[in-house]
mmCIF file of C-alpha atoms in Angstrom:
data_model
loop_
_atom_site.group_PDB
_atom_site.id
_atom_site.type_symbol
_atom_site.label_atom_id
_atom_site.label_comp_id
_atom_site.label_asym_id
_atom_site.label_seq_id
_atom_site.Cartn_x
_atom_site.Cartn_y
_atom_site.Cartn_z
ATOM 1 C CA MET U 143 -8.768 4.422 -33.672
ATOM 2 C CA GLU U 144 -8.042 7.333 -32.289
ATOM 3 C CA PHE U 145 -10.675 9.688 -30.301
ATOM 4 C CA THR U 146 -9.124 12.792 -29.050
ATOM 5 C CA VAL U 147 -9.762 14.468 -25.068
ATOM 6 C CA ARG U 148 -7.972 17.884 -24.579
ATOM 7 C CA GLU U 149 -5.827 17.547 -27.846
ATOM 8 C CA VAL U 150 -4.937 14.548 -26.169
ATOM 9 C CA PRO U 151 -5.326 11.888 -29.116
ATOM 10 C CA VAL U 152 -6.243 9.176 -27.168
ATOM 11 C CA HIS U 153 -5.896 5.792 -28.595
ATOM 12 C CA TYR U 154 -8.146 2.330 -28.399
ATOM 13 C CA ALA U 155 -8.850 -0.490 -30.223
ATOM 14 C CA GLU U 156 -13.078 -1.392 -30.090
ATOM 15 C CA HIS U 157 -14.382 -4.946 -30.940
ATOM 16 C CA GLY U 158 -18.061 -6.078 -30.836
ATOM 17 C CA SER U 159 -21.624 -4.005 -30.535
ATOM 18 C CA GLY U 160 -23.682 -4.278 -27.889
ATOM 19 C CA THR U 161 -23.764 -3.351 -24.036
ATOM 20 C CA PRO U 162 -20.085 -0.662 -23.836
ATOM 21 C CA ILE U 163 -17.350 -1.905 -21.503
ATOM 22 C CA LEU U 164 -14.574 0.225 -20.974
ATOM 23 C CA VAL U 165 -11.279 -1.996 -20.032
ATOM 24 C CA LEU U 166 -8.229 -0.590 -18.814
ATOM 25 C CA HIS U 167 -4.889 -1.741 -18.090
ATOM 26 C CA GLY U 168 -1.943 -1.529 -15.468
ATOM 27 C CA ALA U 169 1.190 0.908 -15.763
ATOM 28 C CA GLY U 170 4.073 0.236 -17.779
ATOM 29 C CA VAL U 171 2.216 -1.946 -20.757
ATOM 30 C CA ASP U 172 -0.495 -0.626 -23.038
ATOM 31 C CA HIS U 173 -3.494 -2.287 -24.046
ATOM 32 C CA LEU U 174 -2.567 -5.692 -25.589
ATOM 33 C CA GLU U 175 -2.147 -7.595 -22.038
ATOM 34 C CA ILE U 176 -5.293 -6.970 -20.652
ATOM 35 C CA ALA U 177 -7.169 -7.390 -23.698
ATOM 36 C CA GLY U 178 -5.190 -10.417 -24.735
ATOM 37 C CA ALA U 179 -6.706 -11.814 -21.300
ATOM 38 C CA LEU U 180 -10.252 -10.577 -21.966
ATOM 39 C CA GLU U 181 -11.123 -11.275 -25.352
ATOM 40 C CA PRO U 182 -11.412 -14.889 -24.602
ATOM 41 C CA VAL U 183 -14.095 -14.012 -22.323
ATOM 42 C CA PHE U 184 -15.747 -11.958 -24.645
ATOM 43 C CA SER U 185 -15.648 -14.229 -27.241
ATOM 44 C CA ASN U 186 -17.810 -16.845 -25.548
ATOM 45 C CA VAL U 187 -20.329 -13.905 -24.112
ATOM 46 C CA PRO U 188 -21.901 -11.720 -27.333
ATOM 47 C CA GLY U 189 -23.599 -8.416 -27.010
ATOM 48 C CA ILE U 190 -20.766 -6.821 -25.763
ATOM 49 C CA ARG U 191 -19.014 -3.774 -27.438
ATOM 50 C CA ARG U 192 -15.224 -3.819 -25.545
ATOM 51 C CA LEU U 193 -13.278 -0.325 -25.941
ATOM 52 C CA TYR U 194 -9.332 -1.046 -24.785
ATOM 53 C CA PRO U 195 -7.760 2.650 -24.309
ATOM 54 C CA ASP U 196 -4.054 2.890 -24.006
ATOM 55 C CA LEU U 197 -3.554 4.995 -21.130
ATOM 56 C CA PRO U 198 -1.897 8.293 -21.182
ATOM 57 C CA GLY U 199 1.755 7.379 -21.981
ATOM 58 C CA MET U 200 1.473 4.295 -22.772
ATOM 59 C CA GLY U 201 1.139 2.291 -25.811
ATOM 60 C CA ARG U 202 0.020 4.905 -29.132
ATOM 61 C CA THR U 203 -1.289 7.413 -26.746
ATOM 62 C CA PRO U 204 0.922 10.520 -25.665
ATOM 63 C CA ALA U 205 1.377 12.238 -22.261
ATOM 64 C CA PRO U 206 2.163 15.821 -23.025
ATOM 65 C CA GLU U 207 2.878 18.439 -20.505
ATOM 66 C CA THR U 208 -0.472 19.194 -20.150
ATOM 67 C CA ILE U 209 -1.461 15.814 -18.381
ATOM 68 C CA SER U 210 0.392 16.059 -14.899
ATOM 69 C CA SER U 211 -2.001 14.028 -12.728
ATOM 70 C CA ASN U 212 -4.051 11.267 -12.174
ATOM 71 C CA ASP U 213 -6.478 13.840 -12.393
ATOM 72 C CA ASP U 214 -5.908 14.513 -15.673
ATOM 73 C CA VAL U 215 -5.673 11.245 -16.628
ATOM 74 C CA LEU U 216 -9.304 10.652 -15.115
ATOM 75 C CA ASP U 217 -10.928 13.771 -16.887
ATOM 76 C CA ILE U 218 -9.241 12.509 -20.423
ATOM 77 C CA LEU U 219 -11.038 8.878 -19.536
ATOM 78 C CA LEU U 220 -14.052 11.028 -18.873
ATOM 79 C CA GLY U 221 -13.969 12.546 -21.863
ATOM 80 C CA LEU U 222 -13.068 9.363 -23.846
ATOM 81 C CA ILE U 223 -16.435 7.991 -22.211
ATOM 82 C CA ASP U 224 -18.893 11.151 -22.948
ATOM 83 C CA GLY U 225 -17.163 10.692 -26.365
ATOM 84 C CA THR U 226 -17.789 7.580 -27.758
ATOM 85 C CA ILE U 227 -20.258 5.903 -25.187
ATOM 86 C CA GLY U 228 -22.504 8.884 -24.347
ATOM 87 C CA ASP U 229 -24.607 8.290 -21.616
ATOM 88 C CA GLU U 230 -25.319 4.772 -22.380
ATOM 89 C CA PRO U 231 -24.949 2.359 -19.329
ATOM 90 C CA LEU U 232 -21.610 0.815 -19.132
ATOM 91 C CA LEU U 233 -19.174 -1.539 -17.818
ATOM 92 C CA VAL U 234 -15.345 -1.005 -16.561
ATOM 93 C CA VAL U 235 -12.412 -3.357 -15.979
ATOM 94 C CA GLY U 236 -9.067 -2.337 -14.357
ATOM 95 C CA HIS U 237 -6.287 -4.355 -13.712
ATOM 96 C CA SER U 238 -3.609 -2.604 -11.446
ATOM 97 C CA TYR U 239 -3.710 0.660 -12.233
ATOM 98 C CA GLY U 240 -6.398 0.171 -14.249
ATOM 99 C CA GLY U 241 -8.280 -0.868 -11.465
ATOM 100 C CA TYR U 242 -7.774 2.574 -9.516
ATOM 101 C CA LEU U 243 -8.444 4.468 -12.352
ATOM 102 C CA ALA U 244 -12.119 2.140 -13.228
ATOM 103 C CA ARG U 245 -12.573 2.821 -9.073
ATOM 104 C CA ALA U 246 -12.817 6.485 -9.922
ATOM 105 C CA ILE U 247 -14.775 6.829 -12.748
ATOM 106 C CA ALA U 248 -17.705 4.265 -10.743
ATOM 107 C CA ASN U 249 -17.597 6.721 -8.641
ATOM 108 C CA ARG U 250 -17.876 9.660 -10.436
ATOM 109 C CA LYS U 251 -20.885 7.743 -12.855
ATOM 110 C CA PRO U 252 -22.579 5.603 -10.110
ATOM 111 C CA ASP U 253 -25.719 5.863 -12.113
ATOM 112 C CA GLN U 254 -24.154 4.513 -15.902
ATOM 113 C CA VAL U 255 -21.652 2.377 -14.617
ATOM 114 C CA VAL U 256 -23.249 -0.221 -13.966
ATOM 115 C CA GLY U 257 -20.814 -2.839 -13.558
ATOM 116 C CA LEU U 258 -17.530 -2.793 -12.043
ATOM 117 C CA ALA U 259 -14.725 -5.670 -12.068
ATOM 118 C CA LEU U 260 -11.365 -4.839 -10.609
ATOM 119 C CA ILE U 261 -8.281 -7.540 -11.242
ATOM 120 C CA CYS U 262 -5.671 -7.175 -8.784
ATOM 121 C CA PRO U 263 -6.303 -3.396 -8.362
ATOM 122 C CA VAL U 264 -3.679 -0.596 -6.364
ATOM 123 C CA GLY U 265 -5.520 2.065 -4.517
ATOM 124 C CA ALA U 266 -4.357 5.378 -3.231
ATOM 125 C CA HIS U 267 -1.916 3.467 -0.647
ATOM 126 C CA THR U 268 -0.618 0.151 -0.936
ATOM 127 C CA ARG U 269 0.267 -2.273 2.480
ATOM 128 C CA ASP U 270 0.244 -5.614 3.535
ATOM 129 C CA VAL U 271 2.357 -6.955 0.643
ATOM 130 C CA PRO U 272 4.110 -9.894 0.700
ATOM 131 C CA GLU U 273 7.977 -10.726 -0.850
ATOM 132 C CA HIS U 274 7.695 -11.912 -4.302
ATOM 133 C CA GLU U 275 7.939 -15.426 -4.352
ATOM 134 C CA VAL U 276 8.067 -18.171 -7.245
ATOM 135 C CA LEU U 277 5.899 -20.681 -6.815
ATOM 136 C CA VAL U 278 6.599 -22.541 -10.485
ATOM 137 C CA SER U 279 10.142 -22.090 -12.303
ATOM 138 C CA SER U 280 10.769 -24.051 -15.360
ATOM 139 C CA ALA U 281 14.120 -24.684 -16.486
ATOM 140 C CA GLY U 282 16.281 -22.707 -19.312
ATOM 141 C CA LEU U 283 12.959 -20.959 -19.833
ATOM 142 C CA THR U 284 13.865 -17.523 -20.281
ATOM 143 C CA ASP U 285 17.609 -18.421 -21.817
ATOM 144 C CA GLU U 286 16.703 -16.378 -25.086
ATOM 145 C CA LEU U 287 15.211 -13.697 -23.698
ATOM 146 C CA ALA U 288 16.968 -10.339 -23.377
ATOM 147 C CA ALA U 289 18.483 -9.366 -19.817
ATOM 148 C CA ASP U 290 15.926 -6.558 -19.481
ATOM 149 C CA LEU U 291 12.936 -8.844 -20.766
ATOM 150 C CA GLU U 292 13.806 -11.467 -18.507
ATOM 151 C CA GLU U 293 14.447 -9.752 -15.282
ATOM 152 C CA THR U 294 10.677 -7.903 -15.649
ATOM 153 C CA TYR U 295 9.401 -11.473 -16.718
ATOM 154 C CA ARG U 296 11.331 -13.123 -13.235
ATOM 155 C CA SER U 297 9.419 -10.447 -11.387
ATOM 156 C CA TYR U 298 6.339 -10.365 -12.568
ATOM 157 C CA PHE U 299 5.124 -14.029 -12.776
ATOM 158 C CA VAL U 300 5.271 -16.636 -9.631
ATOM 159 C CA VAL U 301 4.346 -19.073 -12.050
ATOM 160 C CA GLN U 302 6.880 -19.427 -14.643
ATOM 161 C CA THR U 303 6.247 -22.115 -17.498
ATOM 162 C CA ALA U 304 6.364 -22.010 -21.186
ATOM 163 C CA GLU U 305 2.337 -21.080 -20.988
ATOM 164 C CA THR U 306 3.019 -17.594 -19.269
ATOM 165 C CA LEU U 307 5.991 -16.751 -21.211
ATOM 166 C CA ARG U 308 4.258 -17.101 -24.147
ATOM 167 C CA ARG U 309 1.441 -14.584 -22.842
ATOM 168 C CA PHE U 310 4.134 -12.027 -21.449
ATOM 169 C CA GLN U 311 5.832 -12.340 -24.886
ATOM 170 C CA ASP U 312 2.542 -12.011 -26.468
ATOM 171 C CA CYS U 313 0.778 -9.541 -24.495
ATOM 172 C CA VAL U 314 3.565 -7.681 -21.694
ATOM 173 C CA ALA U 315 6.579 -7.130 -23.737
ATOM 174 C CA PRO U 316 5.235 -5.585 -27.144
ATOM 175 C CA GLY U 317 3.570 -2.405 -25.069
ATOM 176 C CA MET U 318 7.006 -2.324 -22.783
ATOM 177 C CA SER U 319 9.215 -0.721 -25.399
ATOM 178 C CA LEU U 320 6.465 2.099 -26.038
ATOM 179 C CA VAL U 321 6.101 3.391 -22.736
ATOM 180 C CA ASP U 322 6.617 7.179 -22.334
ATOM 181 C CA GLU U 323 8.949 6.657 -18.456
ATOM 182 C CA SER U 324 9.115 11.020 -18.241
ATOM 183 C CA GLY U 325 5.933 11.197 -18.404
ATOM 184 C CA LEU U 326 4.275 8.453 -16.312
ATOM 185 C CA THR U 327 7.112 9.583 -13.521
ATOM 186 C CA ARG U 328 5.067 13.028 -14.222
ATOM 187 C CA ILE U 329 1.497 11.908 -13.438
ATOM 188 C CA PHE U 330 2.689 9.641 -10.902
ATOM 189 C CA SER U 331 4.325 12.380 -8.653
ATOM 190 C CA HIS U 332 0.364 13.060 -8.660
ATOM 191 C CA TRP U 333 -0.881 10.008 -7.861
ATOM 192 C CA LYS U 334 -4.163 10.556 -5.073
ATOM 193 C CA LEU U 335 -7.185 11.426 -7.338
ATOM 194 C CA ARG U 336 -8.981 14.964 -5.651
ATOM 195 C CA ASP U 337 -12.228 12.599 -5.093
ATOM 196 C CA ARG U 338 -10.825 9.304 -3.868
ATOM 197 C CA PRO U 339 -12.680 6.483 -5.361
ATOM 198 C CA GLU U 340 -12.800 4.890 -1.499
ATOM 199 C CA ALA U 341 -14.415 8.270 -0.115
ATOM 200 C CA GLY U 342 -17.734 7.790 -2.452
ATOM 201 C CA GLU U 343 -20.633 6.662 -1.922
ATOM 202 C CA VAL U 344 -21.678 2.637 -1.559
ATOM 203 C CA TYR U 345 -21.624 1.299 -5.028
ATOM 204 C CA PRO U 346 -24.884 -0.288 -5.545
ATOM 205 C CA HIS U 347 -23.875 -2.621 -9.053
ATOM 206 C CA PRO U 348 -22.646 -5.830 -9.615
ATOM 207 C CA VAL U 349 -18.670 -5.933 -8.529
ATOM 208 C CA LEU U 350 -16.359 -8.699 -9.353
ATOM 209 C CA VAL U 351 -12.311 -8.026 -7.129
ATOM 210 C CA LEU U 352 -9.680 -10.181 -8.253
ATOM 211 C CA ALA U 353 -6.636 -10.399 -5.996
ATOM 212 C CA GLY U 354 -3.745 -12.616 -6.449
ATOM 213 C CA ARG U 355 -2.539 -14.853 -3.245
ATOM 214 C CA GLN U 356 1.210 -14.042 -4.255
ATOM 215 C CA ASP U 357 0.629 -9.979 -5.431
ATOM 216 C CA ALA U 358 3.511 -8.722 -4.486
ATOM 217 C CA THR U 359 2.638 -5.343 -6.119
ATOM 218 C CA ALA U 360 -1.092 -5.209 -5.188
ATOM 219 C CA GLY U 361 -1.193 -7.300 -2.408
ATOM 220 C CA HIS U 362 -4.706 -8.864 -1.510
ATOM 221 C CA ALA U 363 -5.469 -7.225 2.287
ATOM 222 C CA GLY U 364 -6.078 -3.729 0.465
ATOM 223 C CA PRO U 365 -8.659 -5.475 -2.629
ATOM 224 C CA ARG U 366 -10.010 -7.189 0.497
ATOM 225 C CA GLU U 367 -11.107 -4.352 2.239
ATOM 226 C CA LEU U 368 -12.947 -2.893 -0.875
ATOM 227 C CA ILE U 369 -15.795 -5.274 -0.287
ATOM 228 C CA GLU U 370 -16.937 -2.902 2.544
ATOM 229 C CA GLN U 371 -17.983 0.054 -0.080
ATOM 230 C CA TYR U 372 -19.289 -2.488 -2.791
ATOM 231 C CA PRO U 373 -22.110 -4.555 -1.575
ATOM 232 C CA ARG U 374 -22.905 -6.428 -4.138
ATOM 233 C CA ALA U 375 -19.109 -7.354 -4.586
ATOM 234 C CA THR U 376 -17.722 -11.088 -5.760
ATOM 235 C CA PHE U 377 -14.256 -11.184 -3.912
ATOM 236 C CA ALA U 378 -11.524 -13.988 -4.791
ATOM 237 C CA ILE U 379 -7.874 -14.688 -3.860
ATOM 238 C CA LEU U 380 -6.954 -17.008 -5.808
ATOM 239 C CA ASP U 381 -3.798 -18.831 -4.880
ATOM 240 C CA ARG U 382 -0.669 -19.580 -7.808
ATOM 241 C CA ALA U 383 -1.197 -16.133 -9.137
ATOM 242 C CA GLY U 384 1.028 -13.155 -8.810
ATOM 243 C CA HIS U 385 0.538 -9.406 -10.059
ATOM 244 C CA ALA U 386 -0.064 -11.732 -13.528
ATOM 245 C CA LEU U 387 -3.076 -12.915 -12.372
ATOM 246 C CA MET U 388 -4.817 -12.844 -15.663
ATOM 247 C CA HIS U 389 -1.948 -14.886 -16.825
ATOM 248 C CA GLU U 390 -1.127 -17.495 -14.643
ATOM 249 C CA GLN U 391 -5.165 -18.293 -13.513
ATOM 250 C CA PRO U 392 -6.881 -17.380 -17.004
ATOM 251 C CA ASN U 393 -9.944 -20.405 -16.432
ATOM 252 C CA LEU U 394 -10.203 -18.751 -12.985
ATOM 253 C CA LEU U 395 -10.380 -15.185 -14.358
ATOM 254 C CA GLN U 396 -12.938 -16.041 -17.597
ATOM 255 C CA ALA U 397 -14.943 -18.514 -15.231
ATOM 256 C CA LEU U 398 -15.536 -15.068 -12.781
ATOM 257 C CA VAL U 399 -15.331 -12.489 -15.267
ATOM 258 C CA THR U 400 -18.115 -14.198 -17.220
ATOM 259 C CA GLU U 401 -20.314 -14.691 -13.617
ATOM 260 C CA TRP U 402 -20.306 -11.011 -12.977
ATOM 261 C CA LEU U 403 -21.067 -10.413 -16.598
ATOM 262 C CA VAL U 404 -24.254 -12.523 -16.035
ATOM 263 C CA ARG U 405 -25.020 -10.535 -12.382
ATOM 264 C CA VAL U 406 -24.888 -7.084 -14.166
ATOM 265 C CA ARG U 407 -27.281 -8.328 -17.485
ATOM 266 C CA GLU U 408 -29.794 -9.936 -14.714
ATOM 267 C CA GLN U 409 -29.380 -6.702 -12.544
ATOM 268 C CA SER U 410 -29.968 -4.419 -15.354
ATOM 269 C CA ALA U 411 -33.238 -6.553 -17.165
ATOM 270 C CA THR U 412 -34.843 -6.008 -13.328
#
């Protein structure tokens, strides 16, 4: 599906009906990665309308010259919400870069966004990030991968098994070839948002923050600090998980996201 915002055709996938949830992927992929990780959750939780956009410069959403900063990307997402959801209460989920944008949306629309989930979120700055450490590595696993794909897989996953390789091939690799590198370079050169998410009001709704103990991209020190802004937050650091936490700890991810959805529904019902 497509919805045009500021003359930019935003591609998104939509599944289900009910309470809308906007789900934002990370950098360098498309919506398939986070959709592949979260759809098993929603298959067991009825009444959720899922919207998975391709962020500008990734997947099938272009990044024309008019998009030159993360503020522009945020404006595109706010326009997508206005055009496809309106003023209905909604939930927002983000992984990595998508988590930075998700926090900004909740900061802009604290009355409308009634639940926020952040998976390995990055922010304006990243600090105290551990070195990449492979915990599990199966011999001969990537013999048939192209060199560029093998390098990405090896640097992304700390648990390197047949199952995580399958997830990489199904959910991560397809979007890599669709990235507009020059467009992302232009956008990321103006990384910091004008309205910094960390400077917003205390957010009163249920939040989930998940961090990987071995995450060499986002770390876990920065995500841990977020709970000061989110008094209704559950925060978990998962061992045996890096930045690819969604694929390395899928059962824990699904259990924690499901519990977050229960908390959101309980608050909405009061």
